[in-house]
């Protein structure tokens, strides 16, 4: 079971409730403490799966003062509450709290993979798309739709800062987007690194070092 540092699980639910009350002082969702507490174990179990896979983090421990871990926690809590209750107003607040605190746009209806890693959360936007395990995303990166069509990302995709995957892209396993690269309605063969090319096109090259081995405990 994931150990929560500094706060017990009950105290953690109360902490999130107070944050929601501060950002949304509308007096609604009076039962939020009960609802959040009821979904805490599920959210923390899912968070623990991620934490245990990341080399940079101590296995089995969650620190709510660690901004990236707290970013993932708020997503898992919102997603778990949404799946369990369909309480849109409460989930909207959790989504907004994550956006306000961490600068990330990660909606609770999106099904993120079991294991993923956020380098720095500020400026990241996720659309409702298909995501493979061991996804890595850094700041100011976007996964978005184009004319309602969303991309599909394979396993082990790495998006370095300032990258984008937009529209009908089939992104193969092990694809790495170099800093500042945008894929728009373009497939990748997988196990490659994508660089900006001329005339708005992209160039695929052999990946020398994806960084996945540095981040995850494979």
JSON list of C-alpha atoms in Angstrom, two decimals:
[
{"chain": "A", "resi": 1, "resn": "UNK", "atom": "CA", "xyz": [0.00, 0.00, 0.00]},
{"chain": "A", "resi": 2, "resn": "UNK", "atom": "CA", "xyz": [1.26, 3.46, -0.89]},
{"chain": "A", "resi": 3, "resn": "UNK", "atom": "CA", "xyz": [2.53, 5.37, 2.14]},
{"chain": "A", "resi": 4, "resn": "UNK", "atom": "CA", "xyz": [1.45, 9.01, 2.32]},
{"chain": "A", "resi": 5, "resn": "UNK", "atom": "CA", "xyz": [4.11, 11.26, 3.81]},
{"chain": "A", "resi": 6, "resn": "UNK", "atom": "CA", "xyz": [3.22, 14.08, 6.22]},
{"chain": "A", "resi": 7, "resn": "UNK", "atom": "CA", "xyz": [-0.55, 13.43, 6.11]},
{"chain": "A", "resi": 8, "resn": "UNK", "atom": "CA", "xyz": [-2.70, 10.37, 6.78]},
{"chain": "A", "resi": 9, "resn": "UNK", "atom": "CA", "xyz": [-5.21, 9.38, 4.11]},
{"chain": "A", "resi": 10, "resn": "UNK", "atom": "CA", "xyz": [-7.99, 11.02, 6.10]},
{"chain": "A", "resi": 11, "resn": "UNK", "atom": "CA", "xyz": [-5.94, 14.20, 6.51]},
{"chain": "A", "resi": 12, "resn": "UNK", "atom": "CA", "xyz": [-5.14, 14.15, 2.79]},
{"chain": "A", "resi": 13, "resn": "UNK", "atom": "CA", "xyz": [-8.84, 14.06, 1.89]},
{"chain": "A", "resi": 14, "resn": "UNK", "atom": "CA", "xyz": [-9.45, 16.97, 4.27]},
{"chain": "A", "resi": 15, "resn": "UNK", "atom": "CA", "xyz": [-6.50, 18.86, 2.76]},
{"chain": "A", "resi": 16, "resn": "UNK", "atom": "CA", "xyz": [-7.91, 18.54, -0.78]},
{"chain": "A", "resi": 17, "resn": "UNK", "atom": "CA", "xyz": [-11.34, 19.57, 0.50]},
{"chain": "A", "resi": 18, "resn": "UNK", "atom": "CA", "xyz": [-9.89, 22.74, 2.02]},
{"chain": "A", "resi": 19, "resn": "UNK", "atom": "CA", "xyz": [-8.10, 23.55, -1.23]},
{"chain": "A", "resi": 20, "resn": "UNK", "atom": "CA", "xyz": [-11.36, 23.13, -3.17]},
{"chain": "A", "resi": 21, "resn": "UNK", "atom": "CA", "xyz": [-13.13, 25.37, -0.67]},
{"chain": "A", "resi": 22, "resn": "UNK", "atom": "CA", "xyz": [-10.47, 28.04, -1.13]},
{"chain": "A", "resi": 23, "resn": "UNK", "atom": "CA", "xyz": [-10.60, 28.02, -4.93]},
{"chain": "A", "resi": 24, "resn": "UNK", "atom": "CA", "xyz": [-14.37, 27.44, -5.18]},
{"chain": "A", "resi": 25, "resn": "UNK", "atom": "CA", "xyz": [-16.07, 29.11, -2.18]},
{"chain": "A", "resi": 26, "resn": "UNK", "atom": "CA", "xyz": [-19.56, 28.42, -3.54]},
{"chain": "A", "resi": 27, "resn": "UNK", "atom": "CA", "xyz": [-20.77, 26.35, -0.61]},
{"chain": "A", "resi": 28, "resn": "UNK", "atom": "CA", "xyz": [-21.75, 23.49, -2.90]},
{"chain": "A", "resi": 29, "resn": "UNK", "atom": "CA", "xyz": [-20.65, 19.85, -2.67]},
{"chain": "A", "resi": 30, "resn": "UNK", "atom": "CA", "xyz": [-21.00, 19.77, 1.11]},
{"chain": "A", "resi": 31, "resn": "UNK", "atom": "CA", "xyz": [-20.38, 16.02, 1.02]},
{"chain": "A", "resi": 32, "resn": "UNK", "atom": "CA", "xyz": [-17.05, 16.43, -0.80]},
{"chain": "A", "resi": 33, "resn": "UNK", "atom": "CA", "xyz": [-15.01, 15.18, 2.21]},
{"chain": "A", "resi": 34, "resn": "UNK", "atom": "CA", "xyz": [-16.99, 11.93, 2.25]},
{"chain": "A", "resi": 35, "resn": "UNK", "atom": "CA", "xyz": [-16.84, 11.45, -1.52]},
{"chain": "A", "resi": 36, "resn": "UNK", "atom": "CA", "xyz": [-13.12, 12.17, -1.72]},
{"chain": "A", "resi": 37, "resn": "UNK", "atom": "CA", "xyz": [-12.34, 9.91, 1.23]},
{"chain": "A", "resi": 38, "resn": "UNK", "atom": "CA", "xyz": [-14.33, 7.08, -0.37]},
{"chain": "A", "resi": 39, "resn": "UNK", "atom": "CA", "xyz": [-12.19, 7.23, -3.53]},
{"chain": "A", "resi": 40, "resn": "UNK", "atom": "CA", "xyz": [-8.86, 7.92, -1.88]},
{"chain": "A", "resi": 41, "resn": "UNK", "atom": "CA", "xyz": [-7.68, 4.30, -1.80]},
{"chain": "A", "resi": 42, "resn": "UNK", "atom": "CA", "xyz": [-8.39, 3.75, -5.50]},
{"chain": "A", "resi": 43, "resn": "UNK", "atom": "CA", "xyz": [-6.65, 6.98, -6.50]},
{"chain": "A", "resi": 44, "resn": "UNK", "atom": "CA", "xyz": [-3.62, 6.27, -4.34]},
{"chain": "A", "resi": 45, "resn": "UNK", "atom": "CA", "xyz": [-3.33, 2.70, -5.59]},
{"chain": "A", "resi": 46, "resn": "UNK", "atom": "CA", "xyz": [-3.22, 3.97, -9.18]},
{"chain": "A", "resi": 47, "resn": "UNK", "atom": "CA", "xyz": [-0.74, 6.68, -8.22]},
{"chain": "A", "resi": 48, "resn": "UNK", "atom": "CA", "xyz": [1.41, 4.09, -6.49]},
{"chain": "A", "resi": 49, "resn": "UNK", "atom": "CA", "xyz": [1.66, 2.10, -9.75]},
{"chain": "A", "resi": 50, "resn": "UNK", "atom": "CA", "xyz": [3.23, 5.18, -11.37]},
{"chain": "A", "resi": 51, "resn": "UNK", "atom": "CA", "xyz": [5.47, 6.10, -8.48]},
{"chain": "A", "resi": 52, "resn": "UNK", "atom": "CA", "xyz": [6.87, 2.59, -8.21]},
{"chain": "A", "resi": 53, "resn": "UNK", "atom": "CA", "xyz": [7.89, 2.66, -11.88]},
{"chain": "A", "resi": 54, "resn": "UNK", "atom": "CA", "xyz": [9.78, 5.97, -11.74]},
{"chain": "A", "resi": 55, "resn": "UNK", "atom": "CA", "xyz": [13.47, 5.72, -10.88]},
{"chain": "A", "resi": 56, "resn": "UNK", "atom": "CA", "xyz": [13.61, 9.28, -9.56]},
{"chain": "A", "resi": 57, "resn": "UNK", "atom": "CA", "xyz": [11.05, 8.58, -6.83]},
{"chain": "A", "resi": 58, "resn": "UNK", "atom": "CA", "xyz": [11.17, 6.44, -3.69]},
{"chain": "A", "resi": 59, "resn": "UNK", "atom": "CA", "xyz": [8.97, 3.38, -4.26]},
{"chain": "A", "resi": 60, "resn": "UNK", "atom": "CA", "xyz": [5.84, 3.15, -2.17]},
{"chain": "A", "resi": 61, "resn": "UNK", "atom": "CA", "xyz": [5.87, 6.76, -0.97]},
{"chain": "A", "resi": 62, "resn": "UNK", "atom": "CA", "xyz": [3.73, 9.74, -1.93]},
{"chain": "A", "resi": 63, "resn": "UNK", "atom": "CA", "xyz": [4.62, 13.28, -0.95]},
{"chain": "A", "resi": 64, "resn": "UNK", "atom": "CA", "xyz": [1.74, 15.72, -1.53]},
{"chain": "A", "resi": 65, "resn": "UNK", "atom": "CA", "xyz": [4.31, 18.54, -1.49]},
{"chain": "A", "resi": 66, "resn": "UNK", "atom": "CA", "xyz": [6.02, 17.06, -4.56]},
{"chain": "A", "resi": 67, "resn": "UNK", "atom": "CA", "xyz": [4.36, 19.04, -7.35]},
{"chain": "A", "resi": 68, "resn": "UNK", "atom": "CA", "xyz": [4.57, 16.36, -10.05]},
{"chain": "A", "resi": 69, "resn": "UNK", "atom": "CA", "xyz": [3.30, 13.62, -7.74]},
{"chain": "A", "resi": 70, "resn": "UNK", "atom": "CA", "xyz": [0.48, 15.90, -6.62]},
{"chain": "A", "resi": 71, "resn": "UNK", "atom": "CA", "xyz": [-0.37, 16.65, -10.26]},
{"chain": "A", "resi": 72, "resn": "UNK", "atom": "CA", "xyz": [-0.81, 12.93, -10.94]},
{"chain": "A", "resi": 73, "resn": "UNK", "atom": "CA", "xyz": [-2.69, 12.42, -7.68]},
{"chain": "A", "resi": 74, "resn": "UNK", "atom": "CA", "xyz": [-5.29, 15.10, -8.46]},
{"chain": "A", "resi": 75, "resn": "UNK", "atom": "CA", "xyz": [-5.86, 13.58, -11.91]},
{"chain": "A", "resi": 76, "resn": "UNK", "atom": "CA", "xyz": [-6.27, 10.07, -10.47]},
{"chain": "A", "resi": 77, "resn": "UNK", "atom": "CA", "xyz": [-8.59, 11.33, -7.75]},
{"chain": "A", "resi": 78, "resn": "UNK", "atom": "CA", "xyz": [-10.77, 13.25, -10.24]},
{"chain": "A", "resi": 79, "resn": "UNK", "atom": "CA", "xyz": [-10.82, 10.33, -12.68]},
{"chain": "A", "resi": 80, "resn": "UNK", "atom": "CA", "xyz": [-11.69, 7.85, -9.92]},
{"chain": "A", "resi": 81, "resn": "UNK", "atom": "CA", "xyz": [-14.49, 10.03, -8.56]},
{"chain": "A", "resi": 82, "resn": "UNK", "atom": "CA", "xyz": [-15.83, 10.54, -12.08]},
{"chain": "A", "resi": 83, "resn": "UNK", "atom": "CA", "xyz": [-15.82, 6.81, -12.84]},
{"chain": "A", "resi": 84, "resn": "UNK", "atom": "CA", "xyz": [-17.36, 5.99, -9.47]},
{"chain": "A", "resi": 85, "resn": "UNK", "atom": "CA", "xyz": [-20.02, 8.68, -9.14]},
{"chain": "A", "resi": 86, "resn": "UNK", "atom": "CA", "xyz": [-20.36, 10.79, -12.29]},
{"chain": "A", "resi": 87, "resn": "UNK", "atom": "CA", "xyz": [-20.24, 13.90, -10.08]},
{"chain": "A", "resi": 88, "resn": "UNK", "atom": "CA", "xyz": [-19.34, 16.40, -12.78]},
{"chain": "A", "resi": 89, "resn": "UNK", "atom": "CA", "xyz": [-19.37, 19.55, -10.63]},
{"chain": "A", "resi": 90, "resn": "UNK", "atom": "CA", "xyz": [-17.00, 18.05, -8.05]},
{"chain": "A", "resi": 91, "resn": "UNK", "atom": "CA", "xyz": [-14.74, 16.61, -10.76]},
{"chain": "A", "resi": 92, "resn": "UNK", "atom": "CA", "xyz": [-14.68, 19.96, -12.57]},
{"chain": "A", "resi": 93, "resn": "UNK", "atom": "CA", "xyz": [-13.39, 21.51, -9.37]},
{"chain": "A", "resi": 94, "resn": "UNK", "atom": "CA", "xyz": [-10.65, 18.88, -9.01]},
{"chain": "A", "resi": 95, "resn": "UNK", "atom": "CA", "xyz": [-9.69, 19.44, -12.65]},
{"chain": "A", "resi": 96, "resn": "UNK", "atom": "CA", "xyz": [-9.63, 23.22, -12.11]},
{"chain": "A", "resi": 97, "resn": "UNK", "atom": "CA", "xyz": [-7.61, 22.85, -8.92]},
{"chain": "A", "resi": 98, "resn": "UNK", "atom": "CA", "xyz": [-4.97, 20.85, -10.78]},
{"chain": "A", "resi": 99, "resn": "UNK", "atom": "CA", "xyz": [-4.91, 23.46, -13.53]},
{"chain": "A", "resi": 100, "resn": "UNK", "atom": "CA", "xyz": [-4.58, 26.32, -11.04]},
{"chain": "A", "resi": 101, "resn": "UNK", "atom": "CA", "xyz": [-1.88, 24.71, -8.93]},
{"chain": "A", "resi": 102, "resn": "UNK", "atom": "CA", "xyz": [0.15, 22.94, -11.60]},
{"chain": "A", "resi": 103, "resn": "UNK", "atom": "CA", "xyz": [-0.68, 24.61, -14.90]},
{"chain": "A", "resi": 104, "resn": "UNK", "atom": "CA", "xyz": [-1.79, 21.38, -16.58]},
{"chain": "A", "resi": 105, "resn": "UNK", "atom": "CA", "xyz": [-4.92, 20.75, -18.65]},
{"chain": "A", "resi": 106, "resn": "UNK", "atom": "CA", "xyz": [-5.73, 17.11, -17.91]},
{"chain": "A", "resi": 107, "resn": "UNK", "atom": "CA", "xyz": [-9.45, 16.44, -17.95]},
{"chain": "A", "resi": 108, "resn": "UNK", "atom": "CA", "xyz": [-10.90, 13.75, -15.71]},
{"chain": "A", "resi": 109, "resn": "UNK", "atom": "CA", "xyz": [-12.73, 12.00, -18.58]},
{"chain": "A", "resi": 110, "resn": "UNK", "atom": "CA", "xyz": [-9.43, 11.19, -20.28]},
{"chain": "A", "resi": 111, "resn": "UNK", "atom": "CA", "xyz": [-8.14, 7.66, -19.77]},
{"chain": "A", "resi": 112, "resn": "UNK", "atom": "CA", "xyz": [-4.43, 8.05, -19.15]},
{"chain": "A", "resi": 113, "resn": "UNK", "atom": "CA", "xyz": [-2.17, 4.99, -19.21]},
{"chain": "A", "resi": 114, "resn": "UNK", "atom": "CA", "xyz": [-1.35, 3.06, -16.04]},
{"chain": "A", "resi": 115, "resn": "UNK", "atom": "CA", "xyz": [2.20, 4.40, -16.07]},
{"chain": "A", "resi": 116, "resn": "UNK", "atom": "CA", "xyz": [3.20, 7.84, -17.27]},
{"chain": "A", "resi": 117, "resn": "UNK", "atom": "CA", "xyz": [5.59, 10.57, -16.20]},
{"chain": "A", "resi": 118, "resn": "UNK", "atom": "CA", "xyz": [5.26, 14.36, -16.25]},
{"chain": "A", "resi": 119, "resn": "UNK", "atom": "CA", "xyz": [8.60, 16.15, -16.47]},
{"chain": "A", "resi": 120, "resn": "UNK", "atom": "CA", "xyz": [7.28, 19.60, -15.59]},
{"chain": "A", "resi": 121, "resn": "UNK", "atom": "CA", "xyz": [3.53, 20.09, -15.65]},
{"chain": "A", "resi": 122, "resn": "UNK", "atom": "CA", "xyz": [3.25, 23.75, -16.66]},
{"chain": "A", "resi": 123, "resn": "UNK", "atom": "CA", "xyz": [1.73, 24.29, -20.08]},
{"chain": "A", "resi": 124, "resn": "UNK", "atom": "CA", "xyz": [0.88, 20.64, -20.81]},
{"chain": "A", "resi": 125, "resn": "UNK", "atom": "CA", "xyz": [-2.44, 19.96, -22.55]},
{"chain": "A", "resi": 126, "resn": "UNK", "atom": "CA", "xyz": [-3.92, 16.51, -23.08]},
{"chain": "A", "resi": 127, "resn": "UNK", "atom": "CA", "xyz": [-6.82, 15.83, -25.44]},
{"chain": "A", "resi": 128, "resn": "UNK", "atom": "CA", "xyz": [-9.08, 12.79, -25.32]},
{"chain": "A", "resi": 129, "resn": "UNK", "atom": "CA", "xyz": [-6.76, 10.52, -27.24]},
{"chain": "A", "resi": 130, "resn": "UNK", "atom": "CA", "xyz": [-5.37, 6.98, -26.98]},
{"chain": "A", "resi": 131, "resn": "UNK", "atom": "CA", "xyz": [-2.26, 6.77, -24.80]},
{"chain": "A", "resi": 132, "resn": "UNK", "atom": "CA", "xyz": [0.18, 3.89, -24.42]},
{"chain": "A", "resi": 133, "resn": "UNK", "atom": "CA", "xyz": [2.06, 3.00, -21.25]},
{"chain": "A", "resi": 134, "resn": "UNK", "atom": "CA", "xyz": [5.36, 4.62, -20.25]},
{"chain": "A", "resi": 135, "resn": "UNK", "atom": "CA", "xyz": [4.42, 7.98, -21.74]},
{"chain": "A", "resi": 136, "resn": "UNK", "atom": "CA", "xyz": [6.78, 10.85, -20.89]},
{"chain": "A", "resi": 137, "resn": "UNK", "atom": "CA", "xyz": [5.71, 14.47, -21.40]},
{"chain": "A", "resi": 138, "resn": "UNK", "atom": "CA", "xyz": [7.58, 17.67, -20.59]},
{"chain": "A", "resi": 139, "resn": "UNK", "atom": "CA", "xyz": [6.43, 21.26, -20.20]},
{"chain": "A", "resi": 140, "resn": "UNK", "atom": "CA", "xyz": [4.54, 23.22, -22.86]},
{"chain": "A", "resi": 141, "resn": "UNK", "atom": "CA", "xyz": [3.60, 20.13, -24.84]},
{"chain": "A", "resi": 142, "resn": "UNK", "atom": "CA", "xyz": [0.20, 19.41, -26.38]},
{"chain": "A", "resi": 143, "resn": "UNK", "atom": "CA", "xyz": [-1.72, 16.38, -27.51]},
{"chain": "A", "resi": 144, "resn": "UNK", "atom": "CA", "xyz": [-4.70, 17.72, -29.42]},
{"chain": "A", "resi": 145, "resn": "UNK", "atom": "CA", "xyz": [-7.45, 17.02, -31.91]},
{"chain": "A", "resi": 146, "resn": "UNK", "atom": "CA", "xyz": [-7.74, 18.34, -35.45]},
{"chain": "A", "resi": 147, "resn": "UNK", "atom": "CA", "xyz": [-11.27, 18.59, -36.85]},
{"chain": "A", "resi": 148, "resn": "UNK", "atom": "CA", "xyz": [-12.39, 16.24, -34.09]},
{"chain": "A", "resi": 149, "resn": "UNK", "atom": "CA", "xyz": [-9.79, 13.57, -34.86]},
{"chain": "A", "resi": 150, "resn": "UNK", "atom": "CA", "xyz": [-7.46, 12.61, -32.01]},
{"chain": "A", "resi": 151, "resn": "UNK", "atom": "CA", "xyz": [-4.06, 10.93, -32.26]},
{"chain": "A", "resi": 152, "resn": "UNK", "atom": "CA", "xyz": [-3.12, 7.48, -30.96]},
{"chain": "A", "resi": 153, "resn": "UNK", "atom": "CA", "xyz": [0.14, 7.16, -29.07]},
{"chain": "A", "resi": 154, "resn": "UNK", "atom": "CA", "xyz": [1.94, 3.84, -28.70]},
{"chain": "A", "resi": 155, "resn": "UNK", "atom": "CA", "xyz": [4.04, 2.70, -25.74]},
{"chain": "A", "resi": 156, "resn": "UNK", "atom": "CA", "xyz": [7.15, 4.54, -24.64]},
{"chain": "A", "resi": 157, "resn": "UNK", "atom": "CA", "xyz": [6.45, 7.81, -26.45]},
{"chain": "A", "resi": 158, "resn": "UNK", "atom": "CA", "xyz": [8.56, 10.74, -25.24]},
{"chain": "A", "resi": 159, "resn": "UNK", "atom": "CA", "xyz": [7.52, 14.36, -25.81]},
{"chain": "A", "resi": 160, "resn": "UNK", "atom": "CA", "xyz": [10.32, 16.75, -24.97]},
{"chain": "A", "resi": 161, "resn": "UNK", "atom": "CA", "xyz": [9.54, 20.43, -24.13]},
{"chain": "A", "resi": 162, "resn": "UNK", "atom": "CA", "xyz": [7.49, 22.43, -26.59]},
{"chain": "A", "resi": 163, "resn": "UNK", "atom": "CA", "xyz": [6.27, 19.49, -28.68]},
{"chain": "A", "resi": 164, "resn": "UNK", "atom": "CA", "xyz": [2.85, 18.74, -30.13]},
{"chain": "A", "resi": 165, "resn": "UNK", "atom": "CA", "xyz": [0.96, 15.76, -31.54]},
{"chain": "A", "resi": 166, "resn": "UNK", "atom": "CA", "xyz": [-2.16, 16.97, -33.30]},
{"chain": "A", "resi": 167, "resn": "UNK", "atom": "CA", "xyz": [-4.91, 15.25, -35.25]},
{"chain": "A", "resi": 168, "resn": "UNK", "atom": "CA", "xyz": [-4.86, 11.90, -37.00]},
{"chain": "A", "resi": 169, "resn": "UNK", "atom": "CA", "xyz": [-1.40, 10.73, -35.99]},
{"chain": "A", "resi": 170, "resn": "UNK", "atom": "CA", "xyz": [-0.55, 7.08, -35.37]},
{"chain": "A", "resi": 171, "resn": "UNK", "atom": "CA", "xyz": [2.52, 7.46, -33.19]},
{"chain": "A", "resi": 172, "resn": "UNK", "atom": "CA", "xyz": [4.49, 4.23, -33.09]},
{"chain": "A", "resi": 173, "resn": "UNK", "atom": "CA", "xyz": [6.01, 2.64, -29.98]},
{"chain": "A", "resi": 174, "resn": "UNK", "atom": "CA", "xyz": [9.25, 4.25, -28.86]},
{"chain": "A", "resi": 175, "resn": "UNK", "atom": "CA", "xyz": [8.77, 7.49, -30.76]},
{"chain": "A", "resi": 176, "resn": "UNK", "atom": "CA", "xyz": [10.71, 10.46, -29.37]},
{"chain": "A", "resi": 177, "resn": "UNK", "atom": "CA", "xyz": [9.76, 14.02, -30.30]},
{"chain": "A", "resi": 178, "resn": "UNK", "atom": "CA", "xyz": [12.78, 16.31, -30.07]},
{"chain": "A", "resi": 179, "resn": "UNK", "atom": "CA", "xyz": [12.32, 19.69, -28.47]},
{"chain": "A", "resi": 180, "resn": "UNK", "atom": "CA", "xyz": [10.00, 21.96, -30.42]},
{"chain": "A", "resi": 181, "resn": "UNK", "atom": "CA", "xyz": [8.79, 19.31, -32.88]},
{"chain": "A", "resi": 182, "resn": "UNK", "atom": "CA", "xyz": [5.16, 19.21, -33.99]},
{"chain": "A", "resi": 183, "resn": "UNK", "atom": "CA", "xyz": [3.42, 16.25, -35.60]},
{"chain": "A", "resi": 184, "resn": "UNK", "atom": "CA", "xyz": [0.20, 17.15, -37.40]},
{"chain": "A", "resi": 185, "resn": "UNK", "atom": "CA", "xyz": [-1.80, 14.41, -39.10]},
{"chain": "A", "resi": 186, "resn": "UNK", "atom": "CA", "xyz": [1.44, 12.46, -39.53]},
{"chain": "A", "resi": 187, "resn": "UNK", "atom": "CA", "xyz": [2.27, 8.88, -38.55]},
{"chain": "A", "resi": 188, "resn": "UNK", "atom": "CA", "xyz": [5.60, 7.72, -37.19]},
{"chain": "A", "resi": 189, "resn": "UNK", "atom": "CA", "xyz": [7.19, 4.31, -37.79]},
{"chain": "A", "resi": 190, "resn": "UNK", "atom": "CA", "xyz": [8.13, 3.93, -34.12]},
{"chain": "A", "resi": 191, "resn": "UNK", "atom": "CA", "xyz": [11.52, 3.51, -32.42]},
{"chain": "A", "resi": 192, "resn": "UNK", "atom": "CA", "xyz": [12.69, 6.75, -33.96]},
{"chain": "A", "resi": 193, "resn": "UNK", "atom": "CA", "xyz": [13.37, 10.35, -33.07]},
{"chain": "A", "resi": 194, "resn": "UNK", "atom": "CA", "xyz": [11.40, 13.04, -34.86]},
{"chain": "A", "resi": 195, "resn": "UNK", "atom": "CA", "xyz": [13.00, 16.38, -35.74]},
{"chain": "A", "resi": 196, "resn": "UNK", "atom": "CA", "xyz": [11.60, 19.49, -37.44]},
{"chain": "A", "resi": 197, "resn": "UNK", "atom": "CA", "xyz": [12.38, 19.44, -41.16]},
{"chain": "A", "resi": 198, "resn": "UNK", "atom": "CA", "xyz": [12.05, 21.93, -43.98]},
{"chain": "A", "resi": 199, "resn": "UNK", "atom": "CA", "xyz": [8.74, 23.20, -45.32]},
{"chain": "A", "resi": 200, "resn": "UNK", "atom": "CA", "xyz": [6.93, 22.13, -42.17]},
{"chain": "A", "resi": 201, "resn": "UNK", "atom": "CA", "xyz": [7.70, 18.46, -42.66]},
{"chain": "A", "resi": 202, "resn": "UNK", "atom": "CA", "xyz": [9.37, 16.26, -40.09]},
{"chain": "A", "resi": 203, "resn": "UNK", "atom": "CA", "xyz": [12.42, 14.02, -40.28]},
{"chain": "A", "resi": 204, "resn": "UNK", "atom": "CA", "xyz": [12.72, 10.58, -38.68]},
{"chain": "A", "resi": 205, "resn": "UNK", "atom": "CA", "xyz": [16.11, 9.47, -37.39]},
{"chain": "A", "resi": 206, "resn": "UNK", "atom": "CA", "xyz": [17.43, 6.59, -35.35]},
{"chain": "A", "resi": 207, "resn": "UNK", "atom": "CA", "xyz": [17.04, 7.15, -31.61]},
{"chain": "A", "resi": 208, "resn": "UNK", "atom": "CA", "xyz": [20.38, 7.25, -29.85]},
{"chain": "A", "resi": 209, "resn": "UNK", "atom": "CA", "xyz": [18.98, 7.71, -26.37]},
{"chain": "A", "resi": 210, "resn": "UNK", "atom": "CA", "xyz": [15.26, 7.94, -25.63]},
{"chain": "A", "resi": 211, "resn": "UNK", "atom": "CA", "xyz": [15.66, 8.66, -21.93]},
{"chain": "A", "resi": 212, "resn": "UNK", "atom": "CA", "xyz": [13.08, 6.03, -20.97]},
{"chain": "A", "resi": 213, "resn": "UNK", "atom": "CA", "xyz": [15.68, 3.88, -19.23]},
{"chain": "A", "resi": 214, "resn": "UNK", "atom": "CA", "xyz": [16.68, 6.91, -17.14]},
{"chain": "A", "resi": 215, "resn": "UNK", "atom": "CA", "xyz": [13.11, 7.51, -16.00]},
{"chain": "A", "resi": 216, "resn": "UNK", "atom": "CA", "xyz": [11.44, 4.12, -15.57]},
{"chain": "A", "resi": 217, "resn": "UNK", "atom": "CA", "xyz": [12.38, 0.92, -13.77]},
{"chain": "A", "resi": 218, "resn": "UNK", "atom": "CA", "xyz": [12.02, -1.53, -16.64]}
]
